[in-house]
mmCIF file of C-alpha atoms in Angstrom:
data_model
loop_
_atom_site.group_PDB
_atom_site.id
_atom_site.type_symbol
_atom_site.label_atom_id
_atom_site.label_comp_id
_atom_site.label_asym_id
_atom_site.label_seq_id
_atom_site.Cartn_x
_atom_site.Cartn_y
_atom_site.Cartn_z
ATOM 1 C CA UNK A 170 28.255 -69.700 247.505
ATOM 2 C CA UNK A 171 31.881 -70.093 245.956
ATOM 3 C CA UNK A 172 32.841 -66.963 244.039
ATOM 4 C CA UNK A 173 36.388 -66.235 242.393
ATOM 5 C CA UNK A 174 37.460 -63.150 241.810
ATOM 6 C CA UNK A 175 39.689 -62.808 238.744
ATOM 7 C CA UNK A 176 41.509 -60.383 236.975
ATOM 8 C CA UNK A 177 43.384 -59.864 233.395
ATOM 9 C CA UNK A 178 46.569 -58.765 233.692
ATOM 10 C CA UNK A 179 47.709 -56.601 230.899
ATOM 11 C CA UNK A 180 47.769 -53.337 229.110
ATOM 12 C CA UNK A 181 45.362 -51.783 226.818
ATOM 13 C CA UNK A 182 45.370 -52.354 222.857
ATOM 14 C CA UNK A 183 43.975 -49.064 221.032
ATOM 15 C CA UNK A 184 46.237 -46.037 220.271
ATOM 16 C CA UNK A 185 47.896 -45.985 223.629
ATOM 17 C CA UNK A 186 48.497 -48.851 225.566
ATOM 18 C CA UNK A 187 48.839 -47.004 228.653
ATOM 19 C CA UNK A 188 51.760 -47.770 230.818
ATOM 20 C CA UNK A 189 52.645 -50.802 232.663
ATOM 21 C CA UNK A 190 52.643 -48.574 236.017
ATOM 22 C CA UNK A 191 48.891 -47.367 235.784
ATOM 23 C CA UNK A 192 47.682 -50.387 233.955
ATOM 24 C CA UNK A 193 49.144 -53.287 235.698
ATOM 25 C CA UNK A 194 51.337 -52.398 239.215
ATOM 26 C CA UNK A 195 49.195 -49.613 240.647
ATOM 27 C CA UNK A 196 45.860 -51.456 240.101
ATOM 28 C CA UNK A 197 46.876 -54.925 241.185
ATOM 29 C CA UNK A 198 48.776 -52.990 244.253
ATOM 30 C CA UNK A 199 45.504 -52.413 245.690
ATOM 31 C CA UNK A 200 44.067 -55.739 244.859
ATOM 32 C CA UNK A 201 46.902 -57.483 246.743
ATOM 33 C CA UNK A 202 46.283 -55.735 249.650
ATOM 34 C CA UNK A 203 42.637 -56.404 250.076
ATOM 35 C CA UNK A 204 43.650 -59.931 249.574
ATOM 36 C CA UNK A 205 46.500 -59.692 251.949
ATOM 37 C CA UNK A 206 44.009 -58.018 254.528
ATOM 38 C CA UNK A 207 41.008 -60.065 254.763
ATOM 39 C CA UNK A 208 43.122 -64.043 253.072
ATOM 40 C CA UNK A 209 41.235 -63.905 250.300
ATOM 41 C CA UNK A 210 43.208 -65.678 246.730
ATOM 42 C CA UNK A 211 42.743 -63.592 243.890
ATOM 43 C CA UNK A 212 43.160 -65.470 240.401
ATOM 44 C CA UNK A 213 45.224 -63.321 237.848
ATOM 45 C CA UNK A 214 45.115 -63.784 233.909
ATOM 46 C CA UNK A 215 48.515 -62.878 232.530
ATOM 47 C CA UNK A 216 48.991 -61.494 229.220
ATOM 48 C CA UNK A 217 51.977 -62.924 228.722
ATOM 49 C CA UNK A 218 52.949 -62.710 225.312
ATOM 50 C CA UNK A 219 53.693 -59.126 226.568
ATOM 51 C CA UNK A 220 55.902 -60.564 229.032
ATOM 52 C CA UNK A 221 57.726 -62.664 225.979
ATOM 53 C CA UNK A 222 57.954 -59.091 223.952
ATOM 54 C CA UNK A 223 59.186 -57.458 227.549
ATOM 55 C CA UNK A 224 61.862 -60.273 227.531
ATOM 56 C CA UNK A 225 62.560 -59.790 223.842
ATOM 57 C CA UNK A 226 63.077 -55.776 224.014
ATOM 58 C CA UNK A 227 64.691 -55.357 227.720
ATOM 59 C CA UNK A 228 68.424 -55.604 227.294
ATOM 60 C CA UNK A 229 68.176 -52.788 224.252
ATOM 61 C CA UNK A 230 65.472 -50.491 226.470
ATOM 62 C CA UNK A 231 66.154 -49.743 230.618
ATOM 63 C CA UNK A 232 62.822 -48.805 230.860
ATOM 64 C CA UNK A 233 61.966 -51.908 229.827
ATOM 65 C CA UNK A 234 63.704 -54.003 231.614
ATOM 66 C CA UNK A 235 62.040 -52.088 234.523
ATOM 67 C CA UNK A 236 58.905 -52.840 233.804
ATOM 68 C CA UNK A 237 60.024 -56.299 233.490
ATOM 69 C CA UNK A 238 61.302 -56.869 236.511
ATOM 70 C CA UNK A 239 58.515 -54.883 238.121
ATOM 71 C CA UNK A 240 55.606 -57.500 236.826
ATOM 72 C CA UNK A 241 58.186 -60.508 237.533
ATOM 73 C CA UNK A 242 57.897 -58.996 240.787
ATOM 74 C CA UNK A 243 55.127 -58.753 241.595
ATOM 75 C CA UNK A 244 53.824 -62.143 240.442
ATOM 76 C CA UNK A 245 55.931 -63.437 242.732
ATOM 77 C CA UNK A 246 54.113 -61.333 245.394
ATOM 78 C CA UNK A 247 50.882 -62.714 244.217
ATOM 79 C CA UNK A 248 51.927 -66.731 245.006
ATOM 80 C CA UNK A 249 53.246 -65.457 248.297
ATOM 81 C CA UNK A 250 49.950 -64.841 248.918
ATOM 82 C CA UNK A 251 48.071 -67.767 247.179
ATOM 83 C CA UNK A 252 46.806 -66.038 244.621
ATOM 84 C CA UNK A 253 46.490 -68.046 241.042
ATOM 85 C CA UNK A 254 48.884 -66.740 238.026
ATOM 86 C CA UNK A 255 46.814 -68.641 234.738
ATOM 87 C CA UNK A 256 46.907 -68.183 231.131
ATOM 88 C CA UNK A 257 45.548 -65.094 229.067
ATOM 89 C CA UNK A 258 46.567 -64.908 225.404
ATOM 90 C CA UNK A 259 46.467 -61.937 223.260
ATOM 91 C CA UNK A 260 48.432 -63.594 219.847
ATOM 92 C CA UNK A 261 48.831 -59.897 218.656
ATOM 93 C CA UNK A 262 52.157 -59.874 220.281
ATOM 94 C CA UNK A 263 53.537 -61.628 217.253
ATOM 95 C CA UNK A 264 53.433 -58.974 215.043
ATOM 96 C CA UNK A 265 53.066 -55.900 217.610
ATOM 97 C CA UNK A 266 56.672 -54.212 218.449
ATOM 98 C CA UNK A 267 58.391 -51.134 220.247
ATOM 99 C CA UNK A 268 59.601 -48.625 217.981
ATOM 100 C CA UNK A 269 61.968 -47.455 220.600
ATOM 101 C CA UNK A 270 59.518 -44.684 222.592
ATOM 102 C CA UNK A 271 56.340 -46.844 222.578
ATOM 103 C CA UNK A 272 54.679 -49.995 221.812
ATOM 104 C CA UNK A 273 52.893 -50.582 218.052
ATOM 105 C CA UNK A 274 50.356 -52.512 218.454
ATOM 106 C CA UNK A 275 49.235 -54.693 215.036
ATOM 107 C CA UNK A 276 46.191 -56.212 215.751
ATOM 108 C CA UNK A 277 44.751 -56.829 211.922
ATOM 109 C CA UNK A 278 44.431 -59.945 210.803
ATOM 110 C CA UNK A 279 46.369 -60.950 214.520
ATOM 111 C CA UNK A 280 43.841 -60.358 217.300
ATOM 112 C CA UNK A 281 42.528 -63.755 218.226
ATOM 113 C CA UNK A 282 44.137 -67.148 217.669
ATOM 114 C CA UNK A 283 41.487 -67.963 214.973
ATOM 115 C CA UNK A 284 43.455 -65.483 212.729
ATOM 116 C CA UNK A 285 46.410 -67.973 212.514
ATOM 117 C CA UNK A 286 46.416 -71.387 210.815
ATOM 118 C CA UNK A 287 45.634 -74.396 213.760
ATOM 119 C CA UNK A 288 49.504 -75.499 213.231
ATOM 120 C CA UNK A 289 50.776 -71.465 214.222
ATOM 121 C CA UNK A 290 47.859 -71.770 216.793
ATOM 122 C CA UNK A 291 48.634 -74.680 218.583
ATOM 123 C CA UNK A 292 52.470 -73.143 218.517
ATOM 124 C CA UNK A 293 51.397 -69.856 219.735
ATOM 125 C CA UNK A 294 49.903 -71.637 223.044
ATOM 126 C CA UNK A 295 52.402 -73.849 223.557
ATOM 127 C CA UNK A 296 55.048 -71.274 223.893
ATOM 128 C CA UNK A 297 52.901 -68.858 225.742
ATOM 129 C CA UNK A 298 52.616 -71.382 228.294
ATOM 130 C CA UNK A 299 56.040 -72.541 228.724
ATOM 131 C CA UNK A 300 57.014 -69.070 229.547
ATOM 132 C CA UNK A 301 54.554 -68.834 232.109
ATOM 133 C CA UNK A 302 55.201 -72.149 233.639
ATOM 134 C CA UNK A 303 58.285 -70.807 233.942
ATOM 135 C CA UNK A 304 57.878 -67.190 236.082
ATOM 136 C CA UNK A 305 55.633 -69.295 238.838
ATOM 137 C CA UNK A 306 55.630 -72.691 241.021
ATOM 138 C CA UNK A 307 52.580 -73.789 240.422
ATOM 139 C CA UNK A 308 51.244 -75.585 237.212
ATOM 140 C CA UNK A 309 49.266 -73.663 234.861
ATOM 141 C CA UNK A 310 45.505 -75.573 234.067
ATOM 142 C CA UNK A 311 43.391 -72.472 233.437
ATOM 143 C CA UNK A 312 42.926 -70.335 230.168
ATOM 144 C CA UNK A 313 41.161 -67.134 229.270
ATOM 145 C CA UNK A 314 41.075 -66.042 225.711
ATOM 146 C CA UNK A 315 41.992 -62.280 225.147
ATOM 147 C CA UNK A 316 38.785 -60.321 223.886
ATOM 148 C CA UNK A 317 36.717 -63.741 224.387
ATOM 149 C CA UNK A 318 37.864 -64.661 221.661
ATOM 150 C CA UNK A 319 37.582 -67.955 222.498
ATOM 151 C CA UNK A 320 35.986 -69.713 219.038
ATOM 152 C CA UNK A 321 36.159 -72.102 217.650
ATOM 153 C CA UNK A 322 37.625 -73.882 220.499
ATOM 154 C CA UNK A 323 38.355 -76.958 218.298
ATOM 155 C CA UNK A 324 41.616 -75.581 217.108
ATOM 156 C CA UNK A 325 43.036 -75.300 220.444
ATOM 157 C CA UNK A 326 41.512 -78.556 221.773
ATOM 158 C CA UNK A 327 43.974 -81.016 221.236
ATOM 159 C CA UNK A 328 47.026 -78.884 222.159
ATOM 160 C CA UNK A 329 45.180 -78.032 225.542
ATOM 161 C CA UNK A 330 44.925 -81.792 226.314
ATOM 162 C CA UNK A 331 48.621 -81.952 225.187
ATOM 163 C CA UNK A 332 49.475 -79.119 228.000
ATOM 164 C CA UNK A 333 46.936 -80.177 231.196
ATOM 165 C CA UNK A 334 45.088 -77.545 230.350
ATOM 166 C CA UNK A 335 41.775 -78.287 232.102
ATOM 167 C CA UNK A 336 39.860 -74.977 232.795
ATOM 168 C CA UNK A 337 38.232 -72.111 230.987
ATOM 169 C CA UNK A 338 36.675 -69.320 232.206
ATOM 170 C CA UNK A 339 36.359 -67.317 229.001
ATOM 171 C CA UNK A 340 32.413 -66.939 228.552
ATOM 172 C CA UNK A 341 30.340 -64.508 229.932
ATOM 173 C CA UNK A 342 26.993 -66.084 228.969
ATOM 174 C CA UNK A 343 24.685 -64.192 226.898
ATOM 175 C CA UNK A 344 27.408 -61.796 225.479
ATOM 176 C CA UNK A 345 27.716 -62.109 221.708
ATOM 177 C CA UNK A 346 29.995 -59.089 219.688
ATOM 178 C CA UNK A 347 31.568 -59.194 215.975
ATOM 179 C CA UNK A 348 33.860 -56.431 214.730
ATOM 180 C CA UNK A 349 36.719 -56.713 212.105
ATOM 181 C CA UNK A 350 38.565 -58.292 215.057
ATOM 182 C CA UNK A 351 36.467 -59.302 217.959
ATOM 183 C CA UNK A 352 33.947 -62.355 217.782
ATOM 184 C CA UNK A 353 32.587 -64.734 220.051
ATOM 185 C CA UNK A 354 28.704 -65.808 220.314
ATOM 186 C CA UNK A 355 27.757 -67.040 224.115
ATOM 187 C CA UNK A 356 24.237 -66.670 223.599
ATOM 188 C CA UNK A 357 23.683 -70.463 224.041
ATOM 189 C CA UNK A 358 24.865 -70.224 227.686
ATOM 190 C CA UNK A 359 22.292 -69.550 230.292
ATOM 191 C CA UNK A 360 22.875 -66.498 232.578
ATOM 192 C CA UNK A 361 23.213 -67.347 236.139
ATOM 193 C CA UNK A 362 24.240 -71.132 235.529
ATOM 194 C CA UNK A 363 26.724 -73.191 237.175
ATOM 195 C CA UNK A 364 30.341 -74.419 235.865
ATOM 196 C CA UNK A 365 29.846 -76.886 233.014
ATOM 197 C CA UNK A 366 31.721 -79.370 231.121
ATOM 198 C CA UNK A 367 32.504 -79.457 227.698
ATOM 199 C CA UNK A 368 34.682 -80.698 224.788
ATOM 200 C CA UNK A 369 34.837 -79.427 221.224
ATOM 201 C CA UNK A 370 32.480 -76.528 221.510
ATOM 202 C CA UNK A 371 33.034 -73.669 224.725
ATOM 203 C CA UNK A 372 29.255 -72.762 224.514
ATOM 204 C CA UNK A 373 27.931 -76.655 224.896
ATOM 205 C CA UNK A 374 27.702 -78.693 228.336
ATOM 206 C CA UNK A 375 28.835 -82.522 227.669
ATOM 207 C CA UNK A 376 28.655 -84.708 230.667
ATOM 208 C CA UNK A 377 31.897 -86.428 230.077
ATOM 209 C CA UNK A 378 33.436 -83.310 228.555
ATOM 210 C CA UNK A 379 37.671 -83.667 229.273
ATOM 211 C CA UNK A 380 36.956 -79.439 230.248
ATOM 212 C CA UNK A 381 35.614 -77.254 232.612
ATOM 213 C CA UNK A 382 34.037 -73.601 231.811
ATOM 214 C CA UNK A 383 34.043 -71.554 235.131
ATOM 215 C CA UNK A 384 32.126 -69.025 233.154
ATOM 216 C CA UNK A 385 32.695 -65.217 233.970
ATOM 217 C CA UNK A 386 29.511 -63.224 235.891
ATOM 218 C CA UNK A 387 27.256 -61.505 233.499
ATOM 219 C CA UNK A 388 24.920 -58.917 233.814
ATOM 220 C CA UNK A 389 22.259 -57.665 231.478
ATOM 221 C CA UNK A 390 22.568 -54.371 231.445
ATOM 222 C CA UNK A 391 19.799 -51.401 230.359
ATOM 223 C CA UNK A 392 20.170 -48.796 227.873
ATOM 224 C CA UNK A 393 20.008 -46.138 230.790
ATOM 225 C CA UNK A 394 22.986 -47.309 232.327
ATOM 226 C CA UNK A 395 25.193 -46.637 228.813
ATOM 227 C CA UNK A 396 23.791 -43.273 228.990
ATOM 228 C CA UNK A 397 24.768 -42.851 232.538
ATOM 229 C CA UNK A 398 27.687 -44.018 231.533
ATOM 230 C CA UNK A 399 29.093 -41.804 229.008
ATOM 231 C CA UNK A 400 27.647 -38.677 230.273
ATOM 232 C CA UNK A 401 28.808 -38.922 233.746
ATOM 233 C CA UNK A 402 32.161 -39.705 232.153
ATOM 234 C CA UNK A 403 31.941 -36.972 230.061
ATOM 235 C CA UNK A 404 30.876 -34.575 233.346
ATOM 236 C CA UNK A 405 33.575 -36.148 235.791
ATOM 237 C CA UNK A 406 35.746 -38.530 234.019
ATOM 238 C CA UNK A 407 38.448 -39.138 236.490
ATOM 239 C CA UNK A 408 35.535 -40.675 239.151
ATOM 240 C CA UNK A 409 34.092 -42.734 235.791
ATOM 241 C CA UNK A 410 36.884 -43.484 233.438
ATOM 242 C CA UNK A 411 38.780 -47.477 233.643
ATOM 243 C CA UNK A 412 41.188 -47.999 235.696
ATOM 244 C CA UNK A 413 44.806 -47.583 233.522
ATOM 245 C CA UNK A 414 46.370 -44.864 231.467
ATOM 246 C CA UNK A 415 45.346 -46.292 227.941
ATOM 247 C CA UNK A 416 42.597 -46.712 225.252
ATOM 248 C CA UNK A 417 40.813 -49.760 224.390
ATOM 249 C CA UNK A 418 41.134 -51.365 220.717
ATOM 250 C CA UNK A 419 38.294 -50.114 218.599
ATOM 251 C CA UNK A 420 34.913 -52.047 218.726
ATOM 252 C CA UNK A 421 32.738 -50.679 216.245
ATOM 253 C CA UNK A 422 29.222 -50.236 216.057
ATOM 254 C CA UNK A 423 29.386 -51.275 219.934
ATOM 255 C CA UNK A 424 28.725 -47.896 221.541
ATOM 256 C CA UNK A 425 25.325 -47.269 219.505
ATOM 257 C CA UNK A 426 24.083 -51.191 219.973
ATOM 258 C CA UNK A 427 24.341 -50.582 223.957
ATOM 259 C CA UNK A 428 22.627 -47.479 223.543
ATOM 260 C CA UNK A 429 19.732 -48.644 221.940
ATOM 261 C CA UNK A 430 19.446 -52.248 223.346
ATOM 262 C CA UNK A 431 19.891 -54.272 226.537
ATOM 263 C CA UNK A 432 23.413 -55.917 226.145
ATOM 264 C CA UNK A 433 24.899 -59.140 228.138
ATOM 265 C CA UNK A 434 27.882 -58.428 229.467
ATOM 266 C CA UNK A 435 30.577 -59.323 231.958
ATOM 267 C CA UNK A 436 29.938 -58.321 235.413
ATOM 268 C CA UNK A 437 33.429 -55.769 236.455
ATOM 269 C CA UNK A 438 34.989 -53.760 239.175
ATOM 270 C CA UNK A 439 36.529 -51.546 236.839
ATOM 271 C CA UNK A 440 35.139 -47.892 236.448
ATOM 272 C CA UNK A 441 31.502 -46.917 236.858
ATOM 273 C CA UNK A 442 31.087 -50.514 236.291
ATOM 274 C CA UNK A 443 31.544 -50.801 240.162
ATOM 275 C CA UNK A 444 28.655 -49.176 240.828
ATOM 276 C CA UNK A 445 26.632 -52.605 240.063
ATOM 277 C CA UNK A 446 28.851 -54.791 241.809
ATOM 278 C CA UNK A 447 26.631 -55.129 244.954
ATOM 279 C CA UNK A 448 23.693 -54.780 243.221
ATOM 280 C CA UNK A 449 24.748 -57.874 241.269
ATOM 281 C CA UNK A 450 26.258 -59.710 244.153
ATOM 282 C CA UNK A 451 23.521 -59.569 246.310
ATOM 283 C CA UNK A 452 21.180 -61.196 243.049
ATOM 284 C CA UNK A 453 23.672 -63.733 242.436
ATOM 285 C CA UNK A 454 23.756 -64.444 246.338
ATOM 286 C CA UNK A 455 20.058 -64.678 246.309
ATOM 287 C CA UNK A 456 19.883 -66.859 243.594
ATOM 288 C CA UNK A 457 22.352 -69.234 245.210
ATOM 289 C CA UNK A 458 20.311 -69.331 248.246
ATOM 290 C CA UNK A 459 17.095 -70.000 246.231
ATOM 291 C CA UNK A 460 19.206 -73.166 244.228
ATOM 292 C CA UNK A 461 20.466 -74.434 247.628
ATOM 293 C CA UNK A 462 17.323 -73.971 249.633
ATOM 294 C CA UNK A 463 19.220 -73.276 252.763
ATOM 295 C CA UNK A 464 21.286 -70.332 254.499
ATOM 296 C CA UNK A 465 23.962 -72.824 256.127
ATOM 297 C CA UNK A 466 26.520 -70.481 254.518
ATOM 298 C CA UNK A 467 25.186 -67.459 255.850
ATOM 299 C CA UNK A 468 28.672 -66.281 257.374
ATOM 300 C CA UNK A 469 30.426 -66.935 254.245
ATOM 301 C CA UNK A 470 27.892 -65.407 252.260
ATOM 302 C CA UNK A 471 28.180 -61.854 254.403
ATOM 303 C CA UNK A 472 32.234 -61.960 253.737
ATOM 304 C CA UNK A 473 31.565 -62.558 249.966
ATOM 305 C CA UNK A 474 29.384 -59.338 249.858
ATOM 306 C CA UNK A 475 31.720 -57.458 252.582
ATOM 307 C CA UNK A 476 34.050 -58.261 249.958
ATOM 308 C CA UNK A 477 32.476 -56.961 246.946
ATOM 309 C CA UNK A 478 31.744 -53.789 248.883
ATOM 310 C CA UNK A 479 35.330 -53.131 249.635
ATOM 311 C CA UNK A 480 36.717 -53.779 246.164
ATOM 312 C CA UNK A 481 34.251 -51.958 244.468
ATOM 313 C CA UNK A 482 35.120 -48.848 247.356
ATOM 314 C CA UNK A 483 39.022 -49.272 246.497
ATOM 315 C CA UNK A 484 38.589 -49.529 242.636
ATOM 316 C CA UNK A 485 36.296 -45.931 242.581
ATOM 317 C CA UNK A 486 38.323 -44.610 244.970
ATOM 318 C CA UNK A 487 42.025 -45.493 243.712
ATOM 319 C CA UNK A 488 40.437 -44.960 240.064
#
């Protein structure tokens, strides 16, 4: 069974973004040293149109430049120990700033790179990536779109091809959300399926397809566990809350709809979240098992779920 473990590298985007300390060092500090321990390559996501406003700000703010050189830092740490730096794009760093004690972030009309014209678009990635082909060694082919906002993948098609930009792992099949700035629709995309090829459309396997989705776990979650959830966060936040200092960008309507109704989504180490992971892993592993019809992996298989085990201990622990 081949699992990757990845992570998005960034800060929050509601009223406080949290700092880059809790959010982004701290956190990936204890990754990095499970991955250090047992040689296990973590794949990172970097936000790094925060790293272009970092770059922007630093020489006017010293604690910016800090930061800065902290996350330059530490992605170096990260290739030292063959872990994958990739592409995450939030395009709301165009417009979002630092009034001089904390960041502003604009997110209307912003959020997702459907919000600009294709030509702004197809800008947008191409200087996202040069930056980041820039802070590591090896080349960039993989993409995650911020919020999933992934559609319609047709505006960034050509642009991708342009760059070598091969992979996605954006979708978390079944998940489907519209706000004012969140949408994406993965409901086409059976749980529990393999990496697929595709072309124009992210949700639609094409044999030939010049891309490859590496789609992202997902998990259908109940009602109950929503009400778990927010009460026992509520009751004992510190043991329940997401890992980071911040608050996440507004997502209306959300909190009610996974109240009511079993909801797709992403399968995470963050929070009480954690407290599924081996649940999950062993299903997935099971599943795998049943596909293959053999057990020839059985040694890798019981590192995978040692694995899980210990990152979902460090991550409610270290919370």
């Amino acid at each position: 069974m081949q699992v990757i473990l990845t992570f998005d590298y960034e800060l929050f985007f509601g009223t406080d973004t949290g700092s880059v300390q809790k959010c982004m060092i701290e956190p990936s500090n204890r990754l990095l040293a499970i991955a250090r321990k047992h040689q296990i390559p973590l794949v990172f996501f970097v936000d790094i149109g925060f790293l272009i406003k970092l770059q922007e700000y630093k020489e006017q703010y010293p604690t910016l430049n800090a930061d800065f050189e902290q996350i330059t830092t530490q992605l170096k740490e990260m290739e030292e120990l063959n872990c994958e730096i990739q592409l995450h794009i939030h395009p709301h760093w165009e417009k979002s700033f630092y009034d001089g004690q904390k960041w502003v972030i604009v997110t209307d009309g912003c959020y997702k790179l459907s919000d600009f014209p294709d030509a702004e678009a197809e800008s947008i990635v191409r200087k996202y990536h040069h930056f980041l082909s820039g802070l590591t060694k090896k080349k960039i082919t993989t993409y995650r779109a911020g919020g999933w906002c992934i559609q319609p993948f047709s505006q960034v098609e050509k642009v991708f091809q342009e760059l070598e930009i091969t992979k996605d792992s954006t979708v978390f099949p079944g998940g489907k959300f519209e706000s004012e700035h969140y949408q994406f629709d993965f409901t086409k995309v059976l749980p529990f399926g393999n990496p697929y090829r595709f072309q124009s459309d992210v949700t639609q396997a094409v044999e030939n397809g010049h891309f490859l989705e590496v789609p992202i776990s997902s998990w259908e979650f109940s009602p109950l566990f929503y009400w778990r959830l927010y009460i026992l966060g509520r009751l004992n936040p510190r043991d329940h809350k997401m890992i980071g200092d911040g608050s996440f960008l507004a997502q209306p309507g959300r909190k009610k709809s996974v109240l009511l109704n079993r909801t797709w989504n992403h399968v995470s180490s963050d929070g009480y979240y954690a407290s599924q992971l081996m649940k999950q892993a062993k299903y997935y592993h099971a599943k795998d098992l049943h596909l293959r019809g053999d057990r020839s992996s059985k040694g890798n298989d019981k590192l995978f779920l040692e694995t899980i085990g210990i990152i979902r201990l460090k991550y409610k622990k270290g919370s």
